[in-house]
Each structure stands twice: as C-alpha cells, then as structure tokens.
Tab-separated table of C-alpha atoms in Angstrom:
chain	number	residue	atom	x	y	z
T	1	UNK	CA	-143.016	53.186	24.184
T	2	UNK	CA	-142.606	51.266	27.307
T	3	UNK	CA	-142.497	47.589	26.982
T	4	UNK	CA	-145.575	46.061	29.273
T	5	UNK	CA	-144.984	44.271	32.205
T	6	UNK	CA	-146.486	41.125	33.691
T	7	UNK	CA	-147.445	39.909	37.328
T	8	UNK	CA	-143.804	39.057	37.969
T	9	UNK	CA	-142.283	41.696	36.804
T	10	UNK	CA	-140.828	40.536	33.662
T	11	UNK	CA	-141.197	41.750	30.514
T	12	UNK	CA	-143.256	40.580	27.258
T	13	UNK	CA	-139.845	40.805	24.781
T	14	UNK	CA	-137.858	38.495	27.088
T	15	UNK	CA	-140.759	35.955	27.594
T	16	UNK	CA	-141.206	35.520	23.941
T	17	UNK	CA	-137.752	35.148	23.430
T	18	UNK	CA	-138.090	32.337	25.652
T	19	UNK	CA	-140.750	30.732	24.119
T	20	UNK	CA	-139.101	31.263	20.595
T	21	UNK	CA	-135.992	29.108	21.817
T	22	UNK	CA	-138.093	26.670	23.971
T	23	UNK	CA	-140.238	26.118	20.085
T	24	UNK	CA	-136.855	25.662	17.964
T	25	UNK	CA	-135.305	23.123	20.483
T	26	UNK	CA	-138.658	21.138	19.804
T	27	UNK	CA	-138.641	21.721	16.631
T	28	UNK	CA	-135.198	20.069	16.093
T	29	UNK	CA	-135.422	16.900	18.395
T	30	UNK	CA	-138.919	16.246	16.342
T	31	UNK	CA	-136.583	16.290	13.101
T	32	UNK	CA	-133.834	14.215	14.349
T	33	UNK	CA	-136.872	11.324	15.458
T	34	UNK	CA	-138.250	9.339	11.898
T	35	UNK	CA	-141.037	7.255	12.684
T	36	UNK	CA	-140.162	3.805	11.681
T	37	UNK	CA	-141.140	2.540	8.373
T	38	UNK	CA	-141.887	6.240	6.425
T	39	UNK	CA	-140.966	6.414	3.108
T	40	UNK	CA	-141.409	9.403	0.694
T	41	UNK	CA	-144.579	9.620	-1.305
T	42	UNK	CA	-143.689	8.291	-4.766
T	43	UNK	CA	-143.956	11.344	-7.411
T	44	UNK	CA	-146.693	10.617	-10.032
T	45	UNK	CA	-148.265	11.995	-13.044
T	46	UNK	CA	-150.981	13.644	-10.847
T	47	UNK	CA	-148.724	15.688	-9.125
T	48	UNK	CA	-147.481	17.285	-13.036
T	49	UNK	CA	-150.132	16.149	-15.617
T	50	UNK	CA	-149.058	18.916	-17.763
T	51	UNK	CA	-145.847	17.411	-18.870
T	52	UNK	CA	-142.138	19.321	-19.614
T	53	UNK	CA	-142.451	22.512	-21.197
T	54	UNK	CA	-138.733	22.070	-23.368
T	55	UNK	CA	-137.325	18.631	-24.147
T	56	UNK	CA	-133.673	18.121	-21.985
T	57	UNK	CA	-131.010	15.656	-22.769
T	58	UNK	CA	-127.507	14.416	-21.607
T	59	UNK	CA	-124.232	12.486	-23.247
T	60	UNK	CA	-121.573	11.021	-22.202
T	61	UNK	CA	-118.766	9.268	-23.447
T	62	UNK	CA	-117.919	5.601	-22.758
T	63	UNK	CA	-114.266	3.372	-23.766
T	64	UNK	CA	-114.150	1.299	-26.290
T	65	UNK	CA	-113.728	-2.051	-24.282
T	66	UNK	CA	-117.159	-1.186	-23.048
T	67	UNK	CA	-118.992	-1.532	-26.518
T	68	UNK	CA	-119.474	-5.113	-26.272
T	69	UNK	CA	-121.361	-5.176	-22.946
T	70	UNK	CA	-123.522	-2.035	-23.838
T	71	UNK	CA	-124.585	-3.714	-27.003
T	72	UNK	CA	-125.659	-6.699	-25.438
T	73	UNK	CA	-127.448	-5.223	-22.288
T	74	UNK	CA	-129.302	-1.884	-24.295
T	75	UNK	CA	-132.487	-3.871	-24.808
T	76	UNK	CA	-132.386	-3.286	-21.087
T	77	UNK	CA	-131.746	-0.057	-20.946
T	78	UNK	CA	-134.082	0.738	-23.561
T	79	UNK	CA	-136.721	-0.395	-21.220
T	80	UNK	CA	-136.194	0.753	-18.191
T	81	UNK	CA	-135.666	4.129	-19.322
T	82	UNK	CA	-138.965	3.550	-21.315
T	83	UNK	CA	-140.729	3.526	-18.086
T	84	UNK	CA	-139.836	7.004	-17.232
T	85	UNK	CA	-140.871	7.814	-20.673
T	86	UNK	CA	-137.333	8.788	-21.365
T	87	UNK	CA	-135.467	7.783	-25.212
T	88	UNK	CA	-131.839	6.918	-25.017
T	89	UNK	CA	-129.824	6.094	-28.172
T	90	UNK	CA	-126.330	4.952	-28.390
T	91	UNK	CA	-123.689	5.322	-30.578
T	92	UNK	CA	-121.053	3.181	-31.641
T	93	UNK	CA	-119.083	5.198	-34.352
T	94	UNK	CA	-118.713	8.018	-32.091
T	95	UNK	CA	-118.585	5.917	-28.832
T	96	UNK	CA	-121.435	7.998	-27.195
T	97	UNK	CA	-124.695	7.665	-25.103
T	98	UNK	CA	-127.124	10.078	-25.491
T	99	UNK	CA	-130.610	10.257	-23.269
T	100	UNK	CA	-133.469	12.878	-23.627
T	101	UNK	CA	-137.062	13.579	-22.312
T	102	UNK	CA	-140.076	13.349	-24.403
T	103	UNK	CA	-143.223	14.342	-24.261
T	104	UNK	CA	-145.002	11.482	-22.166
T	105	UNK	CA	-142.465	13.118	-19.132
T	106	UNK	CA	-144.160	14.336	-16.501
T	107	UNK	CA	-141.446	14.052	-13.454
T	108	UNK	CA	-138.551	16.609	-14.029
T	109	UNK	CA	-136.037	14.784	-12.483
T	110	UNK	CA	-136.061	11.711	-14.273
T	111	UNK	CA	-133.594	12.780	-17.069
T	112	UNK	CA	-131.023	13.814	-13.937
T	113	UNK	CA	-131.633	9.859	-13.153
T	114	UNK	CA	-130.968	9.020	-16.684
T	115	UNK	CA	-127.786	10.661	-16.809
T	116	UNK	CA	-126.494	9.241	-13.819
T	117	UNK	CA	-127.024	5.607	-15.353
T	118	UNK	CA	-125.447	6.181	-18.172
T	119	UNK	CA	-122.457	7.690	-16.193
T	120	UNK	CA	-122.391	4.404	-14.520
T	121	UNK	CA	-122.702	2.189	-17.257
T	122	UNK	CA	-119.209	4.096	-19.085
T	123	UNK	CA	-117.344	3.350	-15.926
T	124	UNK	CA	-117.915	-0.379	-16.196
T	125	UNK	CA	-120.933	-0.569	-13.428
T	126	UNK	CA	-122.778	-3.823	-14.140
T	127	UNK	CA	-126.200	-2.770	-15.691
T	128	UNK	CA	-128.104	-4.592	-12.480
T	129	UNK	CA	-126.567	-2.397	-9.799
T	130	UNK	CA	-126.538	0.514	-12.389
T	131	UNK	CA	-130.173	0.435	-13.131
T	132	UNK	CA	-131.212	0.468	-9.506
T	133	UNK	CA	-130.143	4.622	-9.993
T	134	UNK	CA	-133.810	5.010	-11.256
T	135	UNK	CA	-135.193	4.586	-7.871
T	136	UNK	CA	-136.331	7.662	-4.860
T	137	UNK	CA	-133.991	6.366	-2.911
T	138	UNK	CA	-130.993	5.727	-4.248
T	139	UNK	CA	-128.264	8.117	-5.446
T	140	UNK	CA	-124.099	7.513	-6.679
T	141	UNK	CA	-121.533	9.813	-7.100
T	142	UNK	CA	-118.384	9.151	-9.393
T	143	UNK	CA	-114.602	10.022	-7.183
T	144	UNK	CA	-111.637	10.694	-9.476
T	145	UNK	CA	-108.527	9.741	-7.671
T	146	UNK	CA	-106.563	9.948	-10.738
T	147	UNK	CA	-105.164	13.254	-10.293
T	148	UNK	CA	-104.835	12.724	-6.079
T	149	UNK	CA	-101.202	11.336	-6.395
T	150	UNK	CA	-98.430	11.986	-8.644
T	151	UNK	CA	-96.256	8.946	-8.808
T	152	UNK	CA	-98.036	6.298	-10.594
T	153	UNK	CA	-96.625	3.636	-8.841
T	154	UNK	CA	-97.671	5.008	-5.232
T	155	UNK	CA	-101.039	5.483	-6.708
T	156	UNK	CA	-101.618	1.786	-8.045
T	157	UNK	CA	-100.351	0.467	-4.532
T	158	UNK	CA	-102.914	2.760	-2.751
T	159	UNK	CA	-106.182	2.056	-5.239
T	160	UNK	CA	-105.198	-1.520	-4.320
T	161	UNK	CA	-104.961	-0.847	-0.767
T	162	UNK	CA	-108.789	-0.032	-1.090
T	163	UNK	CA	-109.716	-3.380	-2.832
T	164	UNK	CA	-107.921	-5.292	-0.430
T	165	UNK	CA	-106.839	-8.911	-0.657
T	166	UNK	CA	-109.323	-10.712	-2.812
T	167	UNK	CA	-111.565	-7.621	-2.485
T	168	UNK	CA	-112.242	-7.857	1.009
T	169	UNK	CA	-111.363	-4.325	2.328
T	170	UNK	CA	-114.014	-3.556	-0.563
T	171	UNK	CA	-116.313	-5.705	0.716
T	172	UNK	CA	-116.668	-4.502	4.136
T	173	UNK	CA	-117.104	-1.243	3.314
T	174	UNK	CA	-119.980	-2.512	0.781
T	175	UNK	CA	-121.357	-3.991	4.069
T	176	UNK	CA	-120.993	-0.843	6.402
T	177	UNK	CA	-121.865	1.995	4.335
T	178	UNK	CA	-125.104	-0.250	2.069
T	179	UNK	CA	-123.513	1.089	-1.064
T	180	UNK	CA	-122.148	-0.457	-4.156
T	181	UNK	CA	-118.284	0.171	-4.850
T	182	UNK	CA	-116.143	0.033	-8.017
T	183	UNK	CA	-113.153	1.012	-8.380
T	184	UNK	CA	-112.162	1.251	-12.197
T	185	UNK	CA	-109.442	3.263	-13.566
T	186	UNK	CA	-108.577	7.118	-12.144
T	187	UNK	CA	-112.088	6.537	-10.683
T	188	UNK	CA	-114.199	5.276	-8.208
T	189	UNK	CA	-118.118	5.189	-8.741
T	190	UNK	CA	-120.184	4.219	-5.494
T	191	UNK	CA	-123.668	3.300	-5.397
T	192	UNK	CA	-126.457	3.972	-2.704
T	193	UNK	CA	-128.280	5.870	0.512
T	194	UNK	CA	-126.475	9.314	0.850
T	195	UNK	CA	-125.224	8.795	4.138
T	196	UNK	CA	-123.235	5.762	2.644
T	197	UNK	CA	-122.347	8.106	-0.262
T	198	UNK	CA	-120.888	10.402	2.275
T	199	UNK	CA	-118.756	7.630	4.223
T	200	UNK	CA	-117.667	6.033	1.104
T	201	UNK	CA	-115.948	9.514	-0.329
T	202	UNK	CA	-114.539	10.021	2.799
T	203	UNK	CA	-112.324	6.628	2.981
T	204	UNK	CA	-111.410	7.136	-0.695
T	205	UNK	CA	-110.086	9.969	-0.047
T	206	UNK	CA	-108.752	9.258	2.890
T	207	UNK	CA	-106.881	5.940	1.153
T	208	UNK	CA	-105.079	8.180	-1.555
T	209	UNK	CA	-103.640	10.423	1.158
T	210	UNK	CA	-102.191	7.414	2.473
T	211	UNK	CA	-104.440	6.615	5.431
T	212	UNK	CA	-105.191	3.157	5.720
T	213	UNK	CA	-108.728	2.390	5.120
T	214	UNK	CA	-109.020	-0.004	8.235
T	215	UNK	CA	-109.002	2.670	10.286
T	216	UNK	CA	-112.139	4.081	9.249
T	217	UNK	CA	-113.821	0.780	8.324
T	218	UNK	CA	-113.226	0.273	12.258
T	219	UNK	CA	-115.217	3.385	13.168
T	220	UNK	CA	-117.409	2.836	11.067
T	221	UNK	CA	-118.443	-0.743	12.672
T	222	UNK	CA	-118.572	0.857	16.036
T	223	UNK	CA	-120.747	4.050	14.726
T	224	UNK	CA	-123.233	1.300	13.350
T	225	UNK	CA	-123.336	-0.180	16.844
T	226	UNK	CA	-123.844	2.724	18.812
T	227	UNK	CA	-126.949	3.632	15.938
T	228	UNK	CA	-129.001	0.570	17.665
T	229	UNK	CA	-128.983	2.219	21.130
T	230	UNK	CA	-131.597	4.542	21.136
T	231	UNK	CA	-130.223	6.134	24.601
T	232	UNK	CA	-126.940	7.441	22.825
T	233	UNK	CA	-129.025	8.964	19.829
T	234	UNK	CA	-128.858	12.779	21.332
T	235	UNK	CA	-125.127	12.048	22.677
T	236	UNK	CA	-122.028	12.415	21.300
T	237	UNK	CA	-120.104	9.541	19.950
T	238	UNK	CA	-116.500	11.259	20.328
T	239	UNK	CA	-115.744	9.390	23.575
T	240	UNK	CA	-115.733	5.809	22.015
T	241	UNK	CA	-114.543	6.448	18.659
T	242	UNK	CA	-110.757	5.400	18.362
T	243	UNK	CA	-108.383	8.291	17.721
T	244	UNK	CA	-105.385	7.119	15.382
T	245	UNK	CA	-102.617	9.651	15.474
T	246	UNK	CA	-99.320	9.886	13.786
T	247	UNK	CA	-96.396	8.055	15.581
T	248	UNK	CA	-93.324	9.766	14.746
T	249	UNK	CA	-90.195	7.934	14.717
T	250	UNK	CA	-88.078	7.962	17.590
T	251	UNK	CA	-85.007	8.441	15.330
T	252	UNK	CA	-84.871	10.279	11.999
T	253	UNK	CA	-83.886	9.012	9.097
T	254	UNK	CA	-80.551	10.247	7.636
T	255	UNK	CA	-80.092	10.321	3.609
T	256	UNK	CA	-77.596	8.309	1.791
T	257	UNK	CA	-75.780	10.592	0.574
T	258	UNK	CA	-75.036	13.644	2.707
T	259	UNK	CA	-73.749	16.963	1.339
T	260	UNK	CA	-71.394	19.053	3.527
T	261	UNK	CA	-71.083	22.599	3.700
T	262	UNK	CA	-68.215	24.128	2.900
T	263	UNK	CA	-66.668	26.953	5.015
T	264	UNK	CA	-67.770	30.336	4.415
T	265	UNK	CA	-65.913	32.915	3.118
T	266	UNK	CA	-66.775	36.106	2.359
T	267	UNK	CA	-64.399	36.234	-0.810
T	268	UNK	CA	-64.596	34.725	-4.093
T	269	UNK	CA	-63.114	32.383	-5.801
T	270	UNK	CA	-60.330	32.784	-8.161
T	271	UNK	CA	-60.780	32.706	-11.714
T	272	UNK	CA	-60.502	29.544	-13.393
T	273	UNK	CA	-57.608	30.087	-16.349
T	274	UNK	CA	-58.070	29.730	-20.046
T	275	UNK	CA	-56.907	27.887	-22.491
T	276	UNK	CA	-54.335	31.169	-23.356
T	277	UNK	CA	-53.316	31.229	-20.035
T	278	UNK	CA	-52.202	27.833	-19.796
T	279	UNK	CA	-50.682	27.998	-22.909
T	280	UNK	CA	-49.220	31.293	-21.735
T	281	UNK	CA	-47.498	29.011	-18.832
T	282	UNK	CA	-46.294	25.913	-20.685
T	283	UNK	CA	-44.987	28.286	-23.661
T	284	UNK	CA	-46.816	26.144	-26.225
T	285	UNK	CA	-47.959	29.950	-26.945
T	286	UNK	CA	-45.360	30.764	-28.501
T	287	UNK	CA	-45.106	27.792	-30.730
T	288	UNK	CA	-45.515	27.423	-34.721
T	289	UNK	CA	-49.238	25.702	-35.628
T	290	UNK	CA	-47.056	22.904	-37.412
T	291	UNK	CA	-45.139	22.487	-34.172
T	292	UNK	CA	-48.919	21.967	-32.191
T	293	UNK	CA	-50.382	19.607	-34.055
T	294	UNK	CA	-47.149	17.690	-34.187
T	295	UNK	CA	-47.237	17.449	-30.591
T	296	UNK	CA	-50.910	16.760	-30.437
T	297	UNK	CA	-50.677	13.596	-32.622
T	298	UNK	CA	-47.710	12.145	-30.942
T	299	UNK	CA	-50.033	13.089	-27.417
T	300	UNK	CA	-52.952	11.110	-29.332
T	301	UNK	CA	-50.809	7.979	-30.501
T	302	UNK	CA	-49.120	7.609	-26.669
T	303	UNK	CA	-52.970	7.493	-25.671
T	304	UNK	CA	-53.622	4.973	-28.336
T	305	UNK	CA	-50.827	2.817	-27.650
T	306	UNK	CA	-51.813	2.315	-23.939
T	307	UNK	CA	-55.358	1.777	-24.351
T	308	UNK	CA	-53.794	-1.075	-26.885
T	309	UNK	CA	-51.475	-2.370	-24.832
T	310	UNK	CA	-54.690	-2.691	-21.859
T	311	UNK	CA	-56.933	-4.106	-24.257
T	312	UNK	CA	-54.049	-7.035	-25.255
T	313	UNK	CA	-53.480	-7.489	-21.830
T	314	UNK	CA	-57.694	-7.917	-21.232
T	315	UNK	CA	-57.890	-10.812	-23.946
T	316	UNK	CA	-55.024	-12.598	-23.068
T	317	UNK	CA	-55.926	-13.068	-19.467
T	318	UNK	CA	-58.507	-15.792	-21.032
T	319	UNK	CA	-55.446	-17.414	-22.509
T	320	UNK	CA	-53.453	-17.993	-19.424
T	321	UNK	CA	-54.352	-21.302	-17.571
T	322	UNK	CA	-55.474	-20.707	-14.057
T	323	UNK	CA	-53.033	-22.546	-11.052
T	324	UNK	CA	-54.309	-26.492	-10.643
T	325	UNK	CA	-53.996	-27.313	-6.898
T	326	UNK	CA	-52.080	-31.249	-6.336
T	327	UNK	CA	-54.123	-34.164	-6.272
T	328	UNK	CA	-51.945	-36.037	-3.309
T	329	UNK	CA	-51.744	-33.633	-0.154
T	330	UNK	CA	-47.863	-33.454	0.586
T	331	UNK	CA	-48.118	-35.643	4.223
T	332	UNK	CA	-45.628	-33.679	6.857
T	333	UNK	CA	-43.325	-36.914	8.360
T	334	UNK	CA	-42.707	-36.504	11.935
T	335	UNK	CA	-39.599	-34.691	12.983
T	336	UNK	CA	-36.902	-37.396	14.461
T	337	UNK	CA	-34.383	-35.691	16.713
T	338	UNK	CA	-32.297	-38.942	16.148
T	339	UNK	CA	-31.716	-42.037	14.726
T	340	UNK	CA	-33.348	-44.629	16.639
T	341	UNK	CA	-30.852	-47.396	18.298
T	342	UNK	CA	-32.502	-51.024	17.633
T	343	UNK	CA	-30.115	-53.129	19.547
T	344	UNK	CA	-30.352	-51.066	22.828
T	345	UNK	CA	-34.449	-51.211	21.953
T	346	UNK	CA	-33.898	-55.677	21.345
T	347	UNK	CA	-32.167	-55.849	24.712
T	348	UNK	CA	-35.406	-54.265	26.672
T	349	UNK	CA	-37.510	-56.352	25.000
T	350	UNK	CA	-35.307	-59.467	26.307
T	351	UNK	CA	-34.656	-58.544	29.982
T	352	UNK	CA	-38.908	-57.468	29.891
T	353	UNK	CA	-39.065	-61.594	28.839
T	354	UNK	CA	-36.858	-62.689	31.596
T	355	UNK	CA	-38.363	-60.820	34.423
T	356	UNK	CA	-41.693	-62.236	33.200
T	357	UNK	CA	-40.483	-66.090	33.392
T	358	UNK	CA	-38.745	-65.539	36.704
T	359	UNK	CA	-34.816	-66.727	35.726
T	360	UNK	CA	-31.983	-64.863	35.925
T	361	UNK	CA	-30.849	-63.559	32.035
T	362	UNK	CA	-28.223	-66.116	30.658
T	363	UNK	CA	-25.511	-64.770	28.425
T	364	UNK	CA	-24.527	-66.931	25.589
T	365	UNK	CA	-20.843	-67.908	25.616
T	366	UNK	CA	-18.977	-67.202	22.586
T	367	UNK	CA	-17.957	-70.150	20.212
T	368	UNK	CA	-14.024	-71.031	21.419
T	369	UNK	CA	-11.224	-71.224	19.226
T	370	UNK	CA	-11.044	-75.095	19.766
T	371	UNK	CA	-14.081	-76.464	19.036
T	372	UNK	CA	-14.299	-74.847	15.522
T	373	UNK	CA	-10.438	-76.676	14.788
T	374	UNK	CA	-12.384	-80.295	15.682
T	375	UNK	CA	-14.731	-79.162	13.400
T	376	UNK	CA	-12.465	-78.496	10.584
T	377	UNK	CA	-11.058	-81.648	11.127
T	378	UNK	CA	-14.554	-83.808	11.172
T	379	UNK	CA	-15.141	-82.028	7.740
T	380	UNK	CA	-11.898	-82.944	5.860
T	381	UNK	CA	-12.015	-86.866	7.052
T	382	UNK	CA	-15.675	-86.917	5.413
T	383	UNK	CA	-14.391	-85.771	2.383
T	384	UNK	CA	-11.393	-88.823	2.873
C-alpha cells in the first residue's frame, strides 16, 4: 500500500516522525525543570491498609568498642523504629542487631530504612545523624577503602589526606555535597541527598588512587555556582571546569642501585668443580682419612689463633692512653742572621744626641801616665 500524501507533497510516516521527536524533546526539558518547593507525597497507611503479607528482618554485626554507646542510646532507637511499627532487638553476647517488620507495617520499605540505620550505627555514626536515615529524602551508602591500597602505610596517609588538617578537607566536602561524612576504619559511611551520595563516592575514591581531594572539592564549588544561573542550566559546564592533568617529570628518576648487563654469549658457562675435583688438583685425594682431619684441625686452630690474636688486639686498644697535646704552645724565636754589635748601636745613639744640641762631638782624652803617679803619691802621704 502506498503511503498517502499531503498538500505539500510529503508523506504521513515522515511527518509523524517529526512530531514524535518534536514530543520527546518536550518531554525531556519538562523533566529537567522542578517547580520550586515540590516534595514527594509522604507514603501513608491509606495507600497499603492491608499490611505485609510475610514478616522481613535484617542483622548486622557491630565491634565491641561500640557496645557502650548502643546501650546507652537504644531507648532511642527503640522509638524511632517504633514509629514505623518496626521491633529491633540487640544483642550483646553475640554482638548483633537484629530489626524486623510486624504486623502494624504497612509501608514496605521501611525495614530497607531500618537496616540502613543499624548499618550506620556499627560503623560508629552518631545516633542523631544516623536516625535522620528514616526520612523520604535521605539515603547513605557505606565505601570500603580497605581493600583499595595494599601498603598499609600509603593507605593511612591517604584516609588522612581526606580528613584533612583538623578535619577541614572533611568539612568542606560536608558543605558542598549536604551530606554527612565519616570516615572510620577500612570504611567510609556518608550520609544524605543522592546527588551528594554520588559526589562523595567519587572523591573517596578518587583520594585512595592518590588524587588529591582539592581538586575535586574545587569543581565542585564552581559546579554549585554555575547551579544558581538559570541561563547555563541546558549548557554544558565542560568549558569552565578546571582540567588537572598529570605533569610528568622533566627528568626520570634513576634507581639506586643499577644492575648491568653482562655481554651476551651464546655459550655456556663452564661447570663449576666439585669438591673431588679440587681434591683431585691439590692431591689431598689421595690422602689417608687420618692424614685429612689432621690437616683440617691444624687449618681450624690457625683460624682460631687469628681471630684471638684480633680480638686481644680489640680490648687492648681501650687500654692504651690516647696522645695529650702540650699545654704551653712551643713560641718560634725569630731567626738572627747575626749577633747584634751594641757598641757600634751606643755610638749612633750619641752622634743622633750631638746633632740634636748643635756642638761638634767631643772625644774624651785618655787618663795620662802622669797624673795617675801624683795620684799615687797624694795617697801614700795620707796614709803618713
């Protein structure tokens, strides 16, 4: 059959095709637009007033070091699972927490909510952020990172590369992404709106393979300011997200220790010998068993006697007094090329005087023969 025509000549198939496409693009810029302020229709016991048909329960297993807490905050728990008409018992012999529907349950998906809380509660989630599990719209999800990295020590530096200092790092994403974080142990449970669910698991995982989580706490501050512009809600964001690539070193690192080939050659080595062919060679071979272990003792007592001898020589270096330096530094006289000539040195000193005062020098006559006679003679006629 012959497809029908319209006025213009096209066909019926093509314009409906059309029209399909024209309804589905529509149809999806309707579901990308929330009115402002809708919220989900809370599920009551109208909408299932004939209850569960078969009772369904959960356990879970929680440390020890959490008994204390649990014990003092089940009243608590008691009641708000009471609410949802849901019975919860815990024990603490076999370090357990059981929860199970009854017959007052009329919404199906209450027990799921039950066993998320208790999840929550055995990894050390305060009971006021746990309970708030229990509401439409809130969700968590539990990351194990215990497995994500083999060397223990790289994976405690990491987990506390997603704390931060004082918690901070932690902090902002708690901020960015609405959710409650905890990071306890080989796990990490988070807390809130699943599209903060989704970011959160995405830097955790990110962190353990060793990509710094202010990287993505950065794009995620600019993706929540490019949310309030309603003009960029139909664009894409690529164009001012950062991109953070992997610098490679300009040179590579060498290793310590560096093991060189050896030359190839095609044949292969010799044979190492034995113990008969050596024996073979020194002609201790040929030698009497009495003879051997002659020689082998006086081998082991020449051994003996210079490890001795080294030992001795060990423990009496404490014995020997180590070299005291002088007190008085030896002082280095001068080197005299001569002996030095004091009269010639007086008569400088004299004529130096003389040229001062202006008179010629005067050279003292020597005492005559004569006067020293009358002198003689004075002496003696005293003594008369």
């Amino acid at each position: 059959m012959a497809s029908s025509t319209t006025g213009d000549g096209v066909s019926e198939a093509q314009t409906g095709k059309k029209s399909k496409k024209s309804k589905n693009q529509v149809d999806e810029s309707e579901l990308l637009t929330v009115p402002d302020g809708w919220k989900e229709p809370t599920f009551s016991r109208d909408d299932n007033p004939r209850g569960l048909l078969e009772e369904s329960s959960f356990a879970t297993l929680f440390p020890k070091y959490r008994e204390a807490y649990l014990k003092e905050c089940w009243p608590l728990v008691e009641k708000a699972l009471g609410e949802a008409h849901i019975k919860a018992s815990l024990d603490l012999i076999e370090g357990s927490i059981t929860v199970c529907t009854t017959k007052k349950t009329f919404d199906p998906y209450a027990i799921v909510r039950a066993r998320d809380l208790i999840k929550l509660l055995a990894r050390s989630v305060p009971f006021e952020q746990a309970v708030r599990i229990l509401q439409d719209d809130m969700a968590c999800d539990i990351i194990k990172i215990g497995t994500l990295v083999r060397n223990r020590e790289r994976f405690v530096k990491r987990r506390q590369r997603l704390i931060g200092p004082k918690g901070s790092t932690l902090k902002a994403l708690e901020l960015l992404t609405s959710c409650y974080v905890m990071v306890q142990g080989n796990t990490v449970s988070a807390l809130g709106p699943f599209n903060g669910l989704k970011e959160v698991r995405k830097v955790v995982m990110d962190t353990m393979k060793n990509i710094h989580p202010i990287y993505n706490i950065k794009t995620l501050m600019i993706k929540r300011e490019l949310s309030k512009d309603p003009d960029l809600r139909m664009q894409s964001w690529e164009r001012f997200l950062p991109k953070f690539r992997h610098k490679n070193l300009a040179k590579r690192r060498e290793p310590k220790k560096k093991s060189v080939k050896k030359e190839y050659t095609p044949f292969p080595p010799s044979q190492p010998e034995s113990q008969v062919d050596k024996e073979l060679a020194t002609g201790e071979f040929f030698l009497r068993e009495s003879v051997k272990k002659r020689k082998k003792m006086e081998e082991i007592k020449v051994k003996q006697a210079e490890a001795l001898t080294k030992k001795q020589e060990e423990r009496n270096k404490a014995f020997i007094p180590p070299k005291e330096k002088p007190l008085m530094k030896k002082t280095t006289k001068a080197p005299t090329e001569g002996k030095l000539d004091i009269e010639a040195i007086k008569e400088k000193v004299k004529k130096a005087k003389t040229k001062k005062l202006g008179a010629p020098p005067v050279n003292p006559a020597p005492p005559t023969s004569g006067t020293t006679d009358k002198k003689k003679k004075n002496k003696a006629k005293s003594k008369g």
